[in-house]
Coordinates of C-alpha atoms in Angstrom, one line a residue:
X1 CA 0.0 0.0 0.0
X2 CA 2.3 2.5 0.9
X3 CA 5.1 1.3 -1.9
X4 CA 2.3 2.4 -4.6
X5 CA 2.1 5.8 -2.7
X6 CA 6.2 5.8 -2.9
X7 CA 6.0 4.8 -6.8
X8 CA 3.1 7.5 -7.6
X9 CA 5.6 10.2 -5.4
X10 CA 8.5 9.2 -7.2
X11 CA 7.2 9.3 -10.6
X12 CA 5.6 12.6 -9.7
X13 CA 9.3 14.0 -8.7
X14 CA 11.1 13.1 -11.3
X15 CA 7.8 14.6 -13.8
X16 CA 7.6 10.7 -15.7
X17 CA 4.3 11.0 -17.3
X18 CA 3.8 7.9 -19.6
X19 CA 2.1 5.0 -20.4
X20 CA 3.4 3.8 -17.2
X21 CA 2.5 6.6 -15.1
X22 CA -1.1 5.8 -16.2
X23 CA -1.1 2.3 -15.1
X24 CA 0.0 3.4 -11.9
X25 CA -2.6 5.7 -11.3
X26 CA -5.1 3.3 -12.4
X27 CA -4.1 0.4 -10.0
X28 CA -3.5 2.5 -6.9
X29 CA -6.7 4.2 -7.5
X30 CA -8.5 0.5 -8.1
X31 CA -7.0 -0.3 -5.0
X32 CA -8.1 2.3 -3.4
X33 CA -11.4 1.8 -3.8
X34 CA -11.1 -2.0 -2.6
X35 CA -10.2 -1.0 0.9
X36 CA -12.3 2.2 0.5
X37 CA -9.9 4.6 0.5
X38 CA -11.7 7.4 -1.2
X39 CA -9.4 10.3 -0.5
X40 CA -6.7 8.8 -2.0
X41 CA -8.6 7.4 -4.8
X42 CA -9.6 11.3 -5.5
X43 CA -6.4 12.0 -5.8
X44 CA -5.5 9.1 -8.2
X45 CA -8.4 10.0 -10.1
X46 CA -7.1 14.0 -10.3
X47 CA -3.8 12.9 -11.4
X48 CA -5.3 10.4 -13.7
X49 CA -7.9 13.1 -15.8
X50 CA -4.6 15.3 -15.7
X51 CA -2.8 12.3 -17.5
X52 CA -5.8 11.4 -19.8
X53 CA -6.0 14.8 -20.9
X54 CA -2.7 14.6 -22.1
X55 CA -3.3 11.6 -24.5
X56 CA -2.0 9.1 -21.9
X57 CA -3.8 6.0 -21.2
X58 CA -6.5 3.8 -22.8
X59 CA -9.4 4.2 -24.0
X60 CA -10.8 1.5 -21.6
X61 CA -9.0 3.4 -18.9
X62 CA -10.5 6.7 -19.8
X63 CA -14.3 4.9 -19.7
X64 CA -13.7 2.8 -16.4
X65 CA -12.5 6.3 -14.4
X66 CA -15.6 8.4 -16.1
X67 CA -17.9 6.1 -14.8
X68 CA -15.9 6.4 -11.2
X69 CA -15.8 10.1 -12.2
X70 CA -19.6 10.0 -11.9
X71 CA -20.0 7.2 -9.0
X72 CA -17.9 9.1 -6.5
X73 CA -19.4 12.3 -7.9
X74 CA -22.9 10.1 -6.0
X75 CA -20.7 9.1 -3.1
X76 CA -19.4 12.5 -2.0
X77 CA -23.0 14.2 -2.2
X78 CA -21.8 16.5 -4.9
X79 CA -24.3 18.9 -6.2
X80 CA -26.4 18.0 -9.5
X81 CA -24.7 21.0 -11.2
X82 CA -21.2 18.9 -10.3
X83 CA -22.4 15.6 -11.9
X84 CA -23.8 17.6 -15.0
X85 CA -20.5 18.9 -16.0
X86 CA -18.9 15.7 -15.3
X87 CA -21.4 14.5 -17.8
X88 CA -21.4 17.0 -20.0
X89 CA -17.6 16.4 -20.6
X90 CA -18.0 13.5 -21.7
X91 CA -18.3 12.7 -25.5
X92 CA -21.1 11.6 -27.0
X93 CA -19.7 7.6 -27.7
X94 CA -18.4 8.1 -23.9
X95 CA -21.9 8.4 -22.8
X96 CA -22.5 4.8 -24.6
X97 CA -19.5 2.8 -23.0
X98 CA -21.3 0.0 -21.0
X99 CA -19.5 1.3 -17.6
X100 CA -20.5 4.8 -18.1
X101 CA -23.8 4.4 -19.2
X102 CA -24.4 2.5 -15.9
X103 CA -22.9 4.9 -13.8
X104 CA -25.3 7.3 -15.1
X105 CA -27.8 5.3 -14.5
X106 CA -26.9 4.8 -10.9
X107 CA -26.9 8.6 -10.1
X108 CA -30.9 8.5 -12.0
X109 CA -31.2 5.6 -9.5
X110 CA -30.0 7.8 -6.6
X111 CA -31.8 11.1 -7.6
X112 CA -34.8 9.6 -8.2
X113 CA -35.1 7.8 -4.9
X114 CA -35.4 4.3 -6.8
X115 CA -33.6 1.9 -4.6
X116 CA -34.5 -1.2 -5.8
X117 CA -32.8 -0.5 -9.2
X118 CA -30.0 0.9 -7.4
X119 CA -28.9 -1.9 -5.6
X120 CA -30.1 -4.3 -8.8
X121 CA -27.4 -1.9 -10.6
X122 CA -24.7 -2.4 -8.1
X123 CA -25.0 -6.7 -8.3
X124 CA -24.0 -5.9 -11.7
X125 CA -21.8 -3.1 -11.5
X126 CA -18.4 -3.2 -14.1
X127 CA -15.3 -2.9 -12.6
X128 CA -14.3 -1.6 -9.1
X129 CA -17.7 0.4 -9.6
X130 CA -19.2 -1.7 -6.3
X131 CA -16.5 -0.6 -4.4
X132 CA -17.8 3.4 -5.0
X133 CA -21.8 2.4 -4.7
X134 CA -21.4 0.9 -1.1
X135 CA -19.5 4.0 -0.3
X136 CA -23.3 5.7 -0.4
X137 CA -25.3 2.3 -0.4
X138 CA -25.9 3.1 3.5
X139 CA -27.0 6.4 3.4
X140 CA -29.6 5.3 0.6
X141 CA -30.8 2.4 2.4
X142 CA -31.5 4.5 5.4
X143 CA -33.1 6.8 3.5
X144 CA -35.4 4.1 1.5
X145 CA -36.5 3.0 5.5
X146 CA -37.4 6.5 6.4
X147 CA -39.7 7.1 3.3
X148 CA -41.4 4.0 3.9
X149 CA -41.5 4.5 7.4
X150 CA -43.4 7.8 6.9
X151 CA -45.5 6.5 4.0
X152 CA -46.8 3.3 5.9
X153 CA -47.1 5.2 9.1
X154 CA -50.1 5.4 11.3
X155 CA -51.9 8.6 11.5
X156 CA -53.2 8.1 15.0
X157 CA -52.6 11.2 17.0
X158 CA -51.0 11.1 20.3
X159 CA -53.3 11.7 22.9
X160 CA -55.3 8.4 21.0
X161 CA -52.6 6.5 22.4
X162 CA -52.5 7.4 26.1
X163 CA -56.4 6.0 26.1
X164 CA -55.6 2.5 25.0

């Protein structure tokens, strides 16, 4: 764990920015997510648009880190104007990339309060894509038991049930 720290500070040092930089990134950031790490994921994944932006990396890469782009976008309670403009940077063919396209619907999940496809959506998540939905799969769950409690809730006023 800390010897990928060591080989992202060293490469950062002595400015190596390559193909091998990249793959770096990407499996310190993967690991990251594994042991739930998600502040240094977010600074994988900074380094890692930096490097994309540059040419660097895969196209595979590029799609896997959108769709985390977008999942920890959900995770960190970022506003809907932040996940538009994550979205909107993406091309068009981006958009349709199996691991995008079901990180975006994930965050539809998420805004629109619909649970159940949510957690259907993270059985089947690509990737390390799991790792990033159970980072907010809590909070949603407890949320989901609140709006049922409240919607299956008697309406029996109080002082009903000091006559029982």
């Amino acid at each position: 764990w800390e010897q990928l720290k060591s080989i992202r500070q060293d490469l950062t040092v002595q400015r190596i920015r390559n193909g091998l930089t990249v793959r770096v990134y990407e499996y310190h950031a993967r690991h990251c997510l594994e042991y739930g790490d998600l502040g240094e994921f977010n600074q994988c994944q900074s380094v890692l648009h930096s490097l994309y932006e540059e040419g660097l990396g895969t196209l595979a890469g590029r799609m896997e880190f959108a769709a985390y782009s977008i999942l920890y976008a959900v995770a960190t309670n970022q506003s809907i104007y932040e996940v538009s403009r994550r979205l909107q940077a993406l091309a068009a063919e981006a958009r349709d990339h199996p691991a995008v396209s079901h990180a975006m619907a994930v965050r539809e999940a998420v805004a629109l309060g619909n649970y159940q496809r949510l957690f259907r959506l993270r059985a089947r998540a690509p990737g390390c894509g799991r790792f990033l939905i159970d980072a907010f799969a809590d909070r949603c769950r407890i949320h989901a038991v609140r709006v049922a409690c409240k919607a299956y809730a008697p309406d029996v006023p109080v002082r009903h049930l000091g006559l029982a």
